[in-house]
């Protein structure tokens, strides 16, 4: 099963993806994690991405599309993967469609974890405090930027996948366990 997890920053995509890895035996492919690894490793891509990530913008499409194209070729993706944080805009979604068709892979579902902006801001403020500044993109000001980028660039993917009949909406304001249950129900439906 190949899935996309969509939702604003702080919606709990990473947490739910980890649970789905454990429950469904899928691989989690987080472009955010991969980019942070590149930053930590000090690669050219990492150096280029860091400034962009720190200001809450999206890194160039060709970088993330290239990362995902290489990653889904790996043998551990054969049993299925969860795309967490990719695609982030229509150009990436279209590139993904082409990539999947070329590799003869199907996209089984797109799960939207839906959360109100107000709740997100309080969640992210908590996360920024916990991380003690480890994630320099996690402060409230940058969050507002990231939310604006989500509404402006990523939210148009919702009608895009709705039109493909693949979109399933889950209430992300429930408890973590309840959201996991909703996801299971949505995938079985
Ligand atoms: P995330 O951990 O998914 O919230 O991603 C953290 C940051 O990495 C984002 O704010 C972007 O700067 C960058 N990023 C992650 N995924 C993508 C993507 N698919 N396209 C562009 N930028 C991305």
Short mmCIF file of N, CA and C and ligand atoms in Angstrom, two decimals:
data_model
loop_
_atom_site.label_atom_id
_atom_site.label_comp_id
_atom_site.label_asym_id
_atom_site.label_seq_id
_atom_site.Cartn_x
_atom_site.Cartn_y
_atom_site.Cartn_z
N UNK A 1 0.85 -1.19 0.00
CA UNK A 1 0.00 0.00 0.00
C UNK A 1 0.89 1.25 0.00
N UNK A 2 0.62 2.17 -0.90
CA UNK A 2 1.37 3.42 -0.98
C UNK A 2 0.44 4.59 -0.64
N UNK A 3 0.86 5.37 0.35
CA UNK A 3 -0.03 6.41 0.87
C UNK A 3 0.67 7.75 0.94
N UNK A 4 -0.16 8.80 0.97
CA UNK A 4 0.34 10.15 1.26
C UNK A 4 -0.35 10.63 2.53
N UNK A 5 0.42 11.23 3.42
CA UNK A 5 -0.16 11.89 4.59
C UNK A 5 -0.08 13.39 4.35
N UNK A 6 -1.23 14.04 4.36
CA UNK A 6 -1.28 15.49 4.17
C UNK A 6 -1.80 16.14 5.45
N UNK A 7 -1.32 17.33 5.71
CA UNK A 7 -1.82 18.05 6.87
C UNK A 7 -0.84 19.15 7.21
N UNK A 8 -1.32 20.18 7.89
CA UNK A 8 -0.45 21.32 8.22
C UNK A 8 0.65 20.92 9.21
N UNK A 9 1.67 21.78 9.36
CA UNK A 9 2.73 21.49 10.31
C UNK A 9 2.15 21.36 11.72
N UNK A 10 2.53 20.31 12.43
CA UNK A 10 2.03 20.12 13.79
C UNK A 10 0.75 19.32 13.86
N UNK A 11 0.26 18.81 12.72
CA UNK A 11 -1.00 18.05 12.71
C UNK A 11 -0.81 16.63 13.26
N UNK A 12 0.44 16.22 13.39
CA UNK A 12 0.70 14.87 13.90
C UNK A 12 0.99 13.85 12.81
N UNK A 13 1.40 14.33 11.64
CA UNK A 13 1.70 13.43 10.52
C UNK A 13 2.83 12.45 10.89
N UNK A 14 3.88 13.00 11.48
CA UNK A 14 5.04 12.15 11.83
C UNK A 14 4.66 11.07 12.83
N UNK A 15 3.91 11.46 13.86
CA UNK A 15 3.48 10.51 14.89
C UNK A 15 2.61 9.42 14.28
N UNK A 16 1.66 9.82 13.46
CA UNK A 16 0.76 8.83 12.86
C UNK A 16 1.51 7.95 11.87
N UNK A 17 2.45 8.53 11.14
CA UNK A 17 3.23 7.73 10.18
C UNK A 17 4.02 6.66 10.92
N UNK A 18 4.61 7.02 12.06
CA UNK A 18 5.38 6.03 12.84
C UNK A 18 4.50 4.89 13.28
N UNK A 19 3.27 5.20 13.68
CA UNK A 19 2.35 4.14 14.10
C UNK A 19 1.96 3.26 12.93
N UNK A 20 1.79 3.87 11.77
CA UNK A 20 1.41 3.09 10.59
C UNK A 20 2.56 2.20 10.14
N UNK A 21 3.79 2.66 10.37
CA UNK A 21 4.97 1.84 10.07
C UNK A 21 4.89 0.58 10.93
N UNK A 22 4.60 0.77 12.23
CA UNK A 22 4.54 -0.36 13.15
C UNK A 22 3.36 -1.27 12.84
N UNK A 23 2.20 -0.69 12.55
CA UNK A 23 0.98 -1.48 12.38
C UNK A 23 0.85 -2.11 10.99
N UNK A 24 1.31 -1.40 9.98
CA UNK A 24 1.04 -1.85 8.61
C UNK A 24 2.29 -2.32 7.88
N UNK A 25 3.45 -2.20 8.53
CA UNK A 25 4.70 -2.65 7.90
C UNK A 25 5.10 -1.80 6.70
N UNK A 26 4.69 -0.54 6.71
CA UNK A 26 5.06 0.36 5.62
C UNK A 26 6.33 1.12 6.01
N UNK A 27 6.96 1.75 5.03
CA UNK A 27 8.14 2.58 5.27
C UNK A 27 7.69 4.04 5.29
N UNK A 28 8.22 4.81 6.22
CA UNK A 28 7.89 6.24 6.28
C UNK A 28 8.94 7.03 5.50
N UNK A 29 8.48 7.80 4.54
CA UNK A 29 9.40 8.64 3.77
C UNK A 29 9.09 10.10 4.07
N UNK A 30 9.87 10.68 4.97
CA UNK A 30 9.64 12.08 5.35
C UNK A 30 10.70 12.95 4.69
N UNK A 31 10.27 13.80 3.77
CA UNK A 31 11.24 14.69 3.10
C UNK A 31 11.85 15.65 4.13
N UNK A 32 11.06 16.06 5.13
CA UNK A 32 11.60 16.93 6.19
C UNK A 32 12.75 16.25 6.92
N UNK A 33 12.56 14.97 7.30
CA UNK A 33 13.63 14.22 7.99
C UNK A 33 14.85 14.07 7.08
N UNK A 34 14.60 13.78 5.80
CA UNK A 34 15.72 13.58 4.87
C UNK A 34 16.50 14.89 4.68
N UNK A 35 15.76 15.99 4.60
CA UNK A 35 16.43 17.29 4.45
C UNK A 35 17.21 17.64 5.72
N UNK A 36 16.62 17.36 6.89
CA UNK A 36 17.34 17.64 8.15
C UNK A 36 18.60 16.78 8.24
N UNK A 37 18.53 15.55 7.74
CA UNK A 37 19.72 14.68 7.73
C UNK A 37 20.79 15.28 6.82
N UNK A 38 20.36 15.83 5.68
CA UNK A 38 21.31 16.45 4.74
C UNK A 38 21.95 17.69 5.35
N UNK A 39 21.13 18.44 6.12
CA UNK A 39 21.66 19.63 6.81
C UNK A 39 22.71 19.19 7.83
N UNK A 40 22.36 18.16 8.62
CA UNK A 40 23.27 17.67 9.67
C UNK A 40 24.57 17.14 9.07
N UNK A 41 24.45 16.51 7.89
CA UNK A 41 25.63 15.93 7.24
C UNK A 41 26.46 17.00 6.51
N UNK A 42 25.89 18.19 6.38
CA UNK A 42 26.62 19.28 5.74
C UNK A 42 26.83 19.09 4.24
N UNK A 43 25.91 18.38 3.59
CA UNK A 43 26.02 18.20 2.13
C UNK A 43 25.64 19.50 1.42
N UNK A 44 25.90 19.54 0.10
CA UNK A 44 25.53 20.73 -0.68
C UNK A 44 24.03 20.99 -0.59
N UNK A 45 23.26 19.90 -0.74
CA UNK A 45 21.80 20.02 -0.64
C UNK A 45 21.41 20.56 0.74
N UNK A 46 22.06 20.03 1.77
CA UNK A 46 21.77 20.46 3.14
C UNK A 46 22.05 21.94 3.33
N UNK A 47 23.18 22.38 2.81
CA UNK A 47 23.53 23.80 2.96
C UNK A 47 22.51 24.69 2.25
N UNK A 48 22.10 24.24 1.07
CA UNK A 48 21.12 25.01 0.28
C UNK A 48 19.75 25.01 1.00
N UNK A 49 19.40 23.85 1.58
CA UNK A 49 18.07 23.72 2.18
C UNK A 49 17.95 24.47 3.51
N UNK A 50 19.05 24.53 4.27
CA UNK A 50 18.94 25.03 5.65
C UNK A 50 18.33 26.44 5.74
N UNK A 51 18.86 27.37 4.95
CA UNK A 51 18.36 28.75 5.01
C UNK A 51 16.88 28.81 4.66
N UNK A 52 16.49 28.01 3.67
CA UNK A 52 15.10 28.01 3.21
C UNK A 52 14.19 27.42 4.29
N UNK A 53 14.63 26.30 4.88
CA UNK A 53 13.83 25.66 5.94
C UNK A 53 13.72 26.57 7.15
N UNK A 54 14.81 27.24 7.50
CA UNK A 54 14.79 28.12 8.67
C UNK A 54 13.81 29.27 8.51
N UNK A 55 13.55 29.68 7.28
CA UNK A 55 12.59 30.78 7.16
C UNK A 55 11.17 30.27 6.88
N UNK A 56 11.00 28.95 6.84
CA UNK A 56 9.66 28.37 6.73
C UNK A 56 9.15 28.23 5.31
N UNK A 57 10.05 28.43 4.34
CA UNK A 57 9.64 28.27 2.93
C UNK A 57 9.86 26.83 2.47
N UNK A 58 9.42 26.56 1.26
CA UNK A 58 9.63 25.23 0.67
C UNK A 58 10.95 25.22 -0.09
N UNK A 59 11.70 24.14 0.05
CA UNK A 59 12.93 24.00 -0.73
C UNK A 59 12.52 23.71 -2.19
N UNK A 60 13.43 23.96 -3.15
CA UNK A 60 13.03 23.82 -4.56
C UNK A 60 12.50 22.41 -4.88
N UNK A 61 11.49 22.39 -5.75
CA UNK A 61 10.85 21.12 -6.13
C UNK A 61 11.85 20.09 -6.63
N UNK A 62 12.83 20.53 -7.47
CA UNK A 62 13.73 19.53 -8.06
C UNK A 62 14.52 18.80 -6.99
N UNK A 63 14.80 19.46 -5.86
CA UNK A 63 15.55 18.78 -4.79
C UNK A 63 14.70 17.67 -4.17
N UNK A 64 13.47 18.01 -3.75
CA UNK A 64 12.65 17.00 -3.05
C UNK A 64 12.15 15.93 -4.01
N UNK A 65 11.84 16.32 -5.24
CA UNK A 65 11.38 15.32 -6.22
C UNK A 65 12.51 14.32 -6.48
N UNK A 66 13.75 14.84 -6.60
CA UNK A 66 14.91 13.97 -6.82
C UNK A 66 15.12 13.03 -5.65
N UNK A 67 15.00 13.56 -4.43
CA UNK A 67 15.20 12.75 -3.22
C UNK A 67 14.18 11.60 -3.20
N UNK A 68 12.91 11.93 -3.47
CA UNK A 68 11.86 10.90 -3.41
C UNK A 68 12.01 9.89 -4.56
N UNK A 69 12.34 10.38 -5.74
CA UNK A 69 12.50 9.47 -6.89
C UNK A 69 13.57 8.42 -6.59
N UNK A 70 14.69 8.87 -5.98
CA UNK A 70 15.76 7.92 -5.63
C UNK A 70 15.31 6.98 -4.53
N UNK A 71 14.63 7.55 -3.54
CA UNK A 71 14.30 6.76 -2.34
C UNK A 71 13.29 5.65 -2.63
N UNK A 72 12.29 5.93 -3.48
CA UNK A 72 11.27 4.89 -3.71
C UNK A 72 11.79 3.74 -4.59
N UNK A 73 12.99 3.91 -5.15
CA UNK A 73 13.65 2.82 -5.89
C UNK A 73 14.25 1.78 -4.94
N UNK A 74 14.46 2.18 -3.69
CA UNK A 74 15.16 1.28 -2.75
C UNK A 74 14.28 0.06 -2.46
N UNK A 75 14.93 -1.09 -2.27
CA UNK A 75 14.17 -2.34 -2.09
C UNK A 75 13.21 -2.32 -0.90
N UNK A 76 13.55 -1.55 0.16
CA UNK A 76 12.67 -1.56 1.34
C UNK A 76 11.33 -0.87 1.09
N UNK A 77 11.19 -0.22 -0.06
CA UNK A 77 9.91 0.44 -0.37
C UNK A 77 8.93 -0.49 -1.09
N UNK A 78 9.41 -1.67 -1.43
CA UNK A 78 8.59 -2.62 -2.20
C UNK A 78 7.25 -2.96 -1.52
N UNK A 79 7.28 -3.05 -0.18
CA UNK A 79 6.05 -3.43 0.54
C UNK A 79 5.11 -2.26 0.77
N UNK A 80 5.53 -1.09 0.33
CA UNK A 80 4.65 0.07 0.46
C UNK A 80 5.29 1.16 1.30
N UNK A 81 4.86 2.39 1.04
CA UNK A 81 5.45 3.53 1.75
C UNK A 81 4.39 4.59 2.07
N UNK A 82 4.75 5.38 3.08
CA UNK A 82 3.92 6.52 3.46
C UNK A 82 4.72 7.77 3.16
N UNK A 83 4.23 8.60 2.30
CA UNK A 83 4.89 9.87 2.01
C UNK A 83 4.42 10.88 3.06
N UNK A 84 5.36 11.36 3.86
CA UNK A 84 5.04 12.27 4.97
C UNK A 84 5.73 13.60 4.68
N UNK A 85 4.94 14.58 4.24
CA UNK A 85 5.54 15.89 3.93
C UNK A 85 5.87 16.08 2.45
N UNK A 86 5.47 15.13 1.64
CA UNK A 86 5.66 15.22 0.19
C UNK A 86 4.44 14.55 -0.46
N UNK A 87 3.84 15.13 -1.48
CA UNK A 87 4.12 16.41 -2.11
C UNK A 87 3.61 17.60 -1.28
N UNK A 88 4.19 18.76 -1.53
CA UNK A 88 3.83 19.98 -0.80
C UNK A 88 3.19 21.02 -1.72
N UNK A 89 3.18 20.77 -3.01
CA UNK A 89 2.52 21.72 -3.93
C UNK A 89 2.10 20.94 -5.19
N UNK A 90 1.37 21.63 -6.07
CA UNK A 90 0.83 20.94 -7.24
C UNK A 90 1.92 20.42 -8.17
N UNK A 91 3.01 21.18 -8.33
CA UNK A 91 4.09 20.72 -9.21
C UNK A 91 4.68 19.41 -8.69
N UNK A 92 4.85 19.31 -7.37
CA UNK A 92 5.39 18.07 -6.80
C UNK A 92 4.40 16.92 -6.96
N UNK A 93 3.11 17.22 -6.80
CA UNK A 93 2.08 16.18 -6.95
C UNK A 93 2.08 15.64 -8.38
N UNK A 94 2.22 16.55 -9.34
CA UNK A 94 2.24 16.12 -10.74
C UNK A 94 3.49 15.30 -11.03
N UNK A 95 4.63 15.74 -10.48
CA UNK A 95 5.88 14.99 -10.66
C UNK A 95 5.74 13.60 -10.04
N UNK A 96 5.07 13.53 -8.90
CA UNK A 96 4.85 12.24 -8.24
C UNK A 96 3.98 11.33 -9.11
N UNK A 97 2.92 11.88 -9.67
CA UNK A 97 2.04 11.08 -10.54
C UNK A 97 2.84 10.46 -11.69
N UNK A 98 3.70 11.27 -12.30
CA UNK A 98 4.51 10.80 -13.43
C UNK A 98 5.46 9.69 -12.96
N UNK A 99 6.11 9.97 -11.82
CA UNK A 99 7.07 9.02 -11.25
C UNK A 99 6.41 7.68 -10.95
N UNK A 100 5.23 7.72 -10.34
CA UNK A 100 4.54 6.48 -9.96
C UNK A 100 4.12 5.71 -11.22
N UNK A 101 3.63 6.44 -12.22
CA UNK A 101 3.23 5.78 -13.47
C UNK A 101 4.45 5.10 -14.11
N UNK A 102 5.57 5.83 -14.17
CA UNK A 102 6.79 5.26 -14.77
C UNK A 102 7.26 4.02 -14.04
N UNK A 103 7.13 4.03 -12.73
CA UNK A 103 7.61 2.90 -11.92
C UNK A 103 6.52 1.85 -11.71
N UNK A 104 5.38 2.05 -12.38
CA UNK A 104 4.23 1.13 -12.28
C UNK A 104 3.80 0.91 -10.82
N UNK A 105 3.74 2.01 -10.11
CA UNK A 105 3.28 1.95 -8.72
C UNK A 105 1.94 2.66 -8.62
N UNK A 106 1.12 2.25 -7.65
CA UNK A 106 -0.16 2.92 -7.48
C UNK A 106 -0.17 3.73 -6.19
N UNK A 107 -1.00 4.75 -6.19
CA UNK A 107 -1.22 5.54 -4.99
C UNK A 107 -2.57 5.08 -4.44
N UNK A 108 -2.54 4.45 -3.26
CA UNK A 108 -3.78 3.83 -2.76
C UNK A 108 -4.70 4.83 -2.08
N UNK A 109 -4.12 5.75 -1.32
CA UNK A 109 -4.97 6.74 -0.65
C UNK A 109 -4.15 7.94 -0.22
N UNK A 110 -4.84 9.06 -0.06
CA UNK A 110 -4.25 10.28 0.47
C UNK A 110 -5.04 10.62 1.73
N UNK A 111 -4.35 10.61 2.86
CA UNK A 111 -5.02 10.88 4.13
C UNK A 111 -4.74 12.32 4.54
N UNK A 112 -5.80 13.07 4.73
CA UNK A 112 -5.64 14.43 5.25
C UNK A 112 -5.91 14.42 6.75
N UNK A 113 -4.94 14.84 7.55
CA UNK A 113 -5.16 15.01 8.99
C UNK A 113 -5.54 16.47 9.19
N UNK A 114 -6.82 16.69 9.47
CA UNK A 114 -7.34 18.06 9.49
C UNK A 114 -7.36 18.64 10.90
N UNK A 115 -6.72 19.79 11.07
CA UNK A 115 -6.63 20.45 12.39
C UNK A 115 -6.80 21.96 12.21
N UNK A 116 -7.49 22.60 13.18
CA UNK A 116 -7.65 24.06 13.16
C UNK A 116 -6.32 24.76 13.40
N UNK A 117 -6.13 25.90 12.75
CA UNK A 117 -4.89 26.66 12.91
C UNK A 117 -4.60 27.03 14.37
N UNK A 118 -5.65 27.41 15.13
CA UNK A 118 -5.44 27.86 16.51
C UNK A 118 -4.82 26.75 17.35
N UNK A 119 -5.32 25.54 17.15
CA UNK A 119 -4.81 24.39 17.90
C UNK A 119 -3.36 24.11 17.51
N UNK A 120 -3.08 24.27 16.24
CA UNK A 120 -1.72 24.02 15.76
C UNK A 120 -0.72 24.95 16.38
N UNK A 121 -1.12 26.22 16.50
CA UNK A 121 -0.18 27.21 17.04
C UNK A 121 0.16 26.82 18.49
N UNK A 122 -0.84 26.41 19.27
CA UNK A 122 -0.51 26.04 20.66
C UNK A 122 0.32 24.75 20.70
N UNK A 123 0.05 23.80 19.80
CA UNK A 123 0.85 22.57 19.77
C UNK A 123 2.30 22.86 19.41
N UNK A 124 2.48 23.70 18.41
CA UNK A 124 3.85 23.95 17.94
C UNK A 124 4.63 24.75 18.97
N UNK A 125 3.93 25.65 19.69
CA UNK A 125 4.63 26.39 20.74
C UNK A 125 5.15 25.41 21.79
N UNK A 126 4.35 24.39 22.10
CA UNK A 126 4.77 23.35 23.05
C UNK A 126 5.97 22.59 22.51
N UNK A 127 5.92 22.24 21.21
CA UNK A 127 6.99 21.46 20.60
C UNK A 127 8.30 22.26 20.57
N UNK A 128 8.19 23.56 20.31
CA UNK A 128 9.38 24.41 20.26
C UNK A 128 10.05 24.44 21.64
N UNK A 129 9.22 24.52 22.70
CA UNK A 129 9.78 24.53 24.06
C UNK A 129 10.48 23.21 24.38
N UNK A 130 9.82 22.09 24.01
CA UNK A 130 10.38 20.75 24.31
C UNK A 130 11.70 20.53 23.59
N UNK A 131 11.78 20.97 22.34
CA UNK A 131 12.98 20.68 21.55
C UNK A 131 14.16 21.56 21.97
N UNK A 132 13.90 22.56 22.80
CA UNK A 132 14.98 23.42 23.29
C UNK A 132 15.77 24.07 22.17
N UNK A 133 15.08 24.40 21.10
CA UNK A 133 15.75 25.10 20.00
C UNK A 133 16.45 24.17 19.02
N UNK A 134 16.29 22.86 19.21
CA UNK A 134 16.96 21.88 18.33
C UNK A 134 16.46 22.03 16.89
N UNK A 135 15.16 22.31 16.75
CA UNK A 135 14.62 22.54 15.41
C UNK A 135 14.42 24.03 15.24
N UNK A 136 15.34 24.65 14.50
CA UNK A 136 15.32 26.11 14.44
C UNK A 136 14.13 26.64 13.65
N UNK A 137 13.37 25.76 12.96
CA UNK A 137 12.19 26.24 12.23
C UNK A 137 10.93 26.21 13.11
N UNK A 138 11.10 25.79 14.37
CA UNK A 138 9.94 25.57 15.22
C UNK A 138 9.61 26.71 16.16
N UNK A 139 9.65 27.92 15.75
CA UNK A 139 9.15 28.95 16.66
C UNK A 139 7.85 29.52 16.09
N UNK A 140 7.11 30.20 16.96
CA UNK A 140 5.74 30.56 16.60
C UNK A 140 5.67 31.43 15.34
N UNK A 141 6.65 32.32 15.21
CA UNK A 141 6.63 33.22 14.05
C UNK A 141 6.80 32.43 12.74
N UNK A 142 7.76 31.51 12.78
CA UNK A 142 8.02 30.69 11.60
C UNK A 142 6.83 29.75 11.36
N UNK A 143 6.21 29.31 12.45
CA UNK A 143 5.03 28.44 12.28
C UNK A 143 3.96 29.15 11.47
N UNK A 144 3.74 30.42 11.79
CA UNK A 144 2.70 31.16 11.06
C UNK A 144 3.04 31.21 9.58
N UNK A 145 4.33 31.39 9.29
CA UNK A 145 4.78 31.37 7.90
C UNK A 145 4.52 29.99 7.28
N UNK A 146 4.87 28.94 8.03
CA UNK A 146 4.68 27.57 7.52
C UNK A 146 3.20 27.26 7.29
N UNK A 147 2.35 27.78 8.17
CA UNK A 147 0.90 27.58 8.00
C UNK A 147 0.40 28.31 6.75
N UNK A 148 0.91 29.53 6.57
CA UNK A 148 0.51 30.31 5.39
C UNK A 148 0.95 29.58 4.12
N UNK A 149 2.17 29.03 4.14
CA UNK A 149 2.68 28.27 3.00
C UNK A 149 1.80 27.03 2.77
N UNK A 150 1.39 26.39 3.88
CA UNK A 150 0.52 25.21 3.75
C UNK A 150 -0.80 25.59 3.06
N UNK A 151 -1.44 26.65 3.57
CA UNK A 151 -2.74 27.03 3.00
C UNK A 151 -2.60 27.46 1.54
N UNK A 152 -1.52 28.18 1.28
CA UNK A 152 -1.31 28.73 -0.05
C UNK A 152 -0.89 27.66 -1.07
N UNK A 153 0.07 26.81 -0.69
CA UNK A 153 0.67 25.90 -1.67
C UNK A 153 0.25 24.44 -1.54
N UNK A 154 0.05 23.98 -0.29
CA UNK A 154 -0.23 22.55 -0.10
C UNK A 154 -1.73 22.24 -0.11
N UNK A 155 -2.54 23.13 0.48
CA UNK A 155 -3.98 22.87 0.54
C UNK A 155 -4.61 22.66 -0.84
N UNK A 156 -4.12 23.29 -1.92
CA UNK A 156 -4.70 23.00 -3.24
C UNK A 156 -4.57 21.52 -3.65
N UNK A 157 -3.74 20.75 -2.93
CA UNK A 157 -3.65 19.32 -3.25
C UNK A 157 -4.88 18.57 -2.79
N UNK A 158 -5.65 19.16 -1.87
CA UNK A 158 -6.83 18.46 -1.36
C UNK A 158 -7.85 18.27 -2.49
N UNK A 159 -8.26 19.34 -3.19
CA UNK A 159 -9.16 19.11 -4.33
C UNK A 159 -8.51 18.29 -5.45
N UNK A 160 -7.19 18.41 -5.57
CA UNK A 160 -6.46 17.65 -6.61
C UNK A 160 -6.65 16.14 -6.38
N UNK A 161 -6.49 15.71 -5.12
CA UNK A 161 -6.64 14.28 -4.83
C UNK A 161 -8.10 13.86 -4.67
N UNK A 162 -8.91 14.83 -4.27
CA UNK A 162 -10.37 14.56 -4.21
C UNK A 162 -10.87 14.20 -5.61
N UNK A 163 -10.39 14.95 -6.60
CA UNK A 163 -10.79 14.72 -7.99
C UNK A 163 -10.31 13.35 -8.47
N UNK A 164 -9.22 12.86 -7.87
CA UNK A 164 -8.73 11.51 -8.23
C UNK A 164 -9.44 10.44 -7.40
N UNK A 165 -10.37 10.89 -6.53
CA UNK A 165 -11.12 9.95 -5.69
C UNK A 165 -10.25 9.22 -4.67
N UNK A 166 -9.17 9.85 -4.25
CA UNK A 166 -8.24 9.18 -3.34
C UNK A 166 -8.22 9.80 -1.95
N UNK A 167 -8.88 10.96 -1.79
CA UNK A 167 -8.75 11.70 -0.53
C UNK A 167 -9.63 11.14 0.58
N UNK A 168 -9.01 10.94 1.75
CA UNK A 168 -9.76 10.53 2.94
C UNK A 168 -9.40 11.50 4.06
N UNK A 169 -10.44 12.08 4.68
CA UNK A 169 -10.20 13.10 5.70
C UNK A 169 -10.35 12.50 7.09
N UNK A 170 -9.38 12.80 7.95
CA UNK A 170 -9.40 12.30 9.32
C UNK A 170 -9.36 13.51 10.25
N UNK A 171 -10.12 13.44 11.36
CA UNK A 171 -10.15 14.54 12.33
C UNK A 171 -8.90 14.49 13.20
N UNK A 172 -7.99 15.43 12.97
CA UNK A 172 -6.72 15.45 13.69
C UNK A 172 -6.80 16.10 15.06
N UNK A 173 -8.01 16.51 15.47
CA UNK A 173 -8.13 17.16 16.78
C UNK A 173 -8.50 16.14 17.87
N UNK A 174 -8.68 14.89 17.47
CA UNK A 174 -8.94 13.83 18.45
C UNK A 174 -7.62 13.45 19.12
N UNK A 175 -7.69 12.53 20.10
CA UNK A 175 -6.45 12.06 20.74
C UNK A 175 -5.61 11.30 19.71
N UNK A 176 -4.34 11.12 20.01
CA UNK A 176 -3.44 10.41 19.09
C UNK A 176 -4.00 9.01 18.78
N UNK A 177 -4.46 8.30 19.83
CA UNK A 177 -5.01 6.95 19.61
C UNK A 177 -6.25 7.00 18.73
N UNK A 178 -7.12 7.98 18.99
CA UNK A 178 -8.36 8.06 18.22
C UNK A 178 -8.07 8.40 16.75
N UNK A 179 -7.07 9.25 16.53
CA UNK A 179 -6.70 9.57 15.14
C UNK A 179 -6.19 8.30 14.44
N UNK A 180 -5.38 7.51 15.16
CA UNK A 180 -4.88 6.25 14.58
C UNK A 180 -6.04 5.34 14.18
N UNK A 181 -7.05 5.28 15.06
CA UNK A 181 -8.23 4.45 14.77
C UNK A 181 -8.96 4.95 13.53
N UNK A 182 -9.12 6.28 13.47
CA UNK A 182 -9.80 6.89 12.30
C UNK A 182 -9.05 6.55 11.01
N UNK A 183 -7.73 6.57 11.09
CA UNK A 183 -6.92 6.27 9.90
C UNK A 183 -7.15 4.82 9.49
N UNK A 184 -7.14 3.92 10.46
CA UNK A 184 -7.37 2.50 10.13
C UNK A 184 -8.72 2.32 9.47
N UNK A 185 -9.75 2.98 10.04
CA UNK A 185 -11.10 2.87 9.47
C UNK A 185 -11.11 3.41 8.04
N UNK A 186 -10.47 4.56 7.86
CA UNK A 186 -10.47 5.20 6.52
C UNK A 186 -9.80 4.29 5.50
N UNK A 187 -8.73 3.60 5.91
CA UNK A 187 -8.00 2.75 4.97
C UNK A 187 -8.75 1.46 4.67
N UNK A 188 -9.56 1.01 5.63
CA UNK A 188 -10.33 -0.22 5.39
C UNK A 188 -11.60 0.02 4.60
N UNK A 189 -12.04 1.29 4.62
CA UNK A 189 -13.34 1.60 4.00
C UNK A 189 -13.26 1.40 2.49
P1 LIG B 1 8.51 18.94 7.74
O1 LIG B 1 9.38 18.20 8.70
O2 LIG B 1 7.80 18.02 6.79
O3 LIG B 1 7.58 19.89 8.41
O4 LIG B 1 9.48 19.80 6.81
C1 LIG B 1 10.35 20.79 7.36
C2 LIG B 1 10.78 21.75 6.27
O5 LIG B 1 11.49 21.03 5.25
C3 LIG B 1 9.65 22.45 5.51
O6 LIG B 1 9.20 23.60 6.19
C4 LIG B 1 10.32 22.78 4.19
O7 LIG B 1 11.21 23.88 4.33
C5 LIG B 1 11.17 21.55 3.97
N1 LIG B 1 10.41 20.52 3.23
C6 LIG B 1 10.02 19.28 3.67
N2 LIG B 1 9.36 18.62 2.72
C7 LIG B 1 9.32 19.43 1.63
C8 LIG B 1 8.76 19.34 0.32
N3 LIG B 1 8.07 18.24 -0.07
N4 LIG B 1 8.92 20.39 -0.51
C9 LIG B 1 9.61 21.50 -0.16
N5 LIG B 1 10.14 21.67 1.06
C10 LIG B 1 10.01 20.65 1.96
#
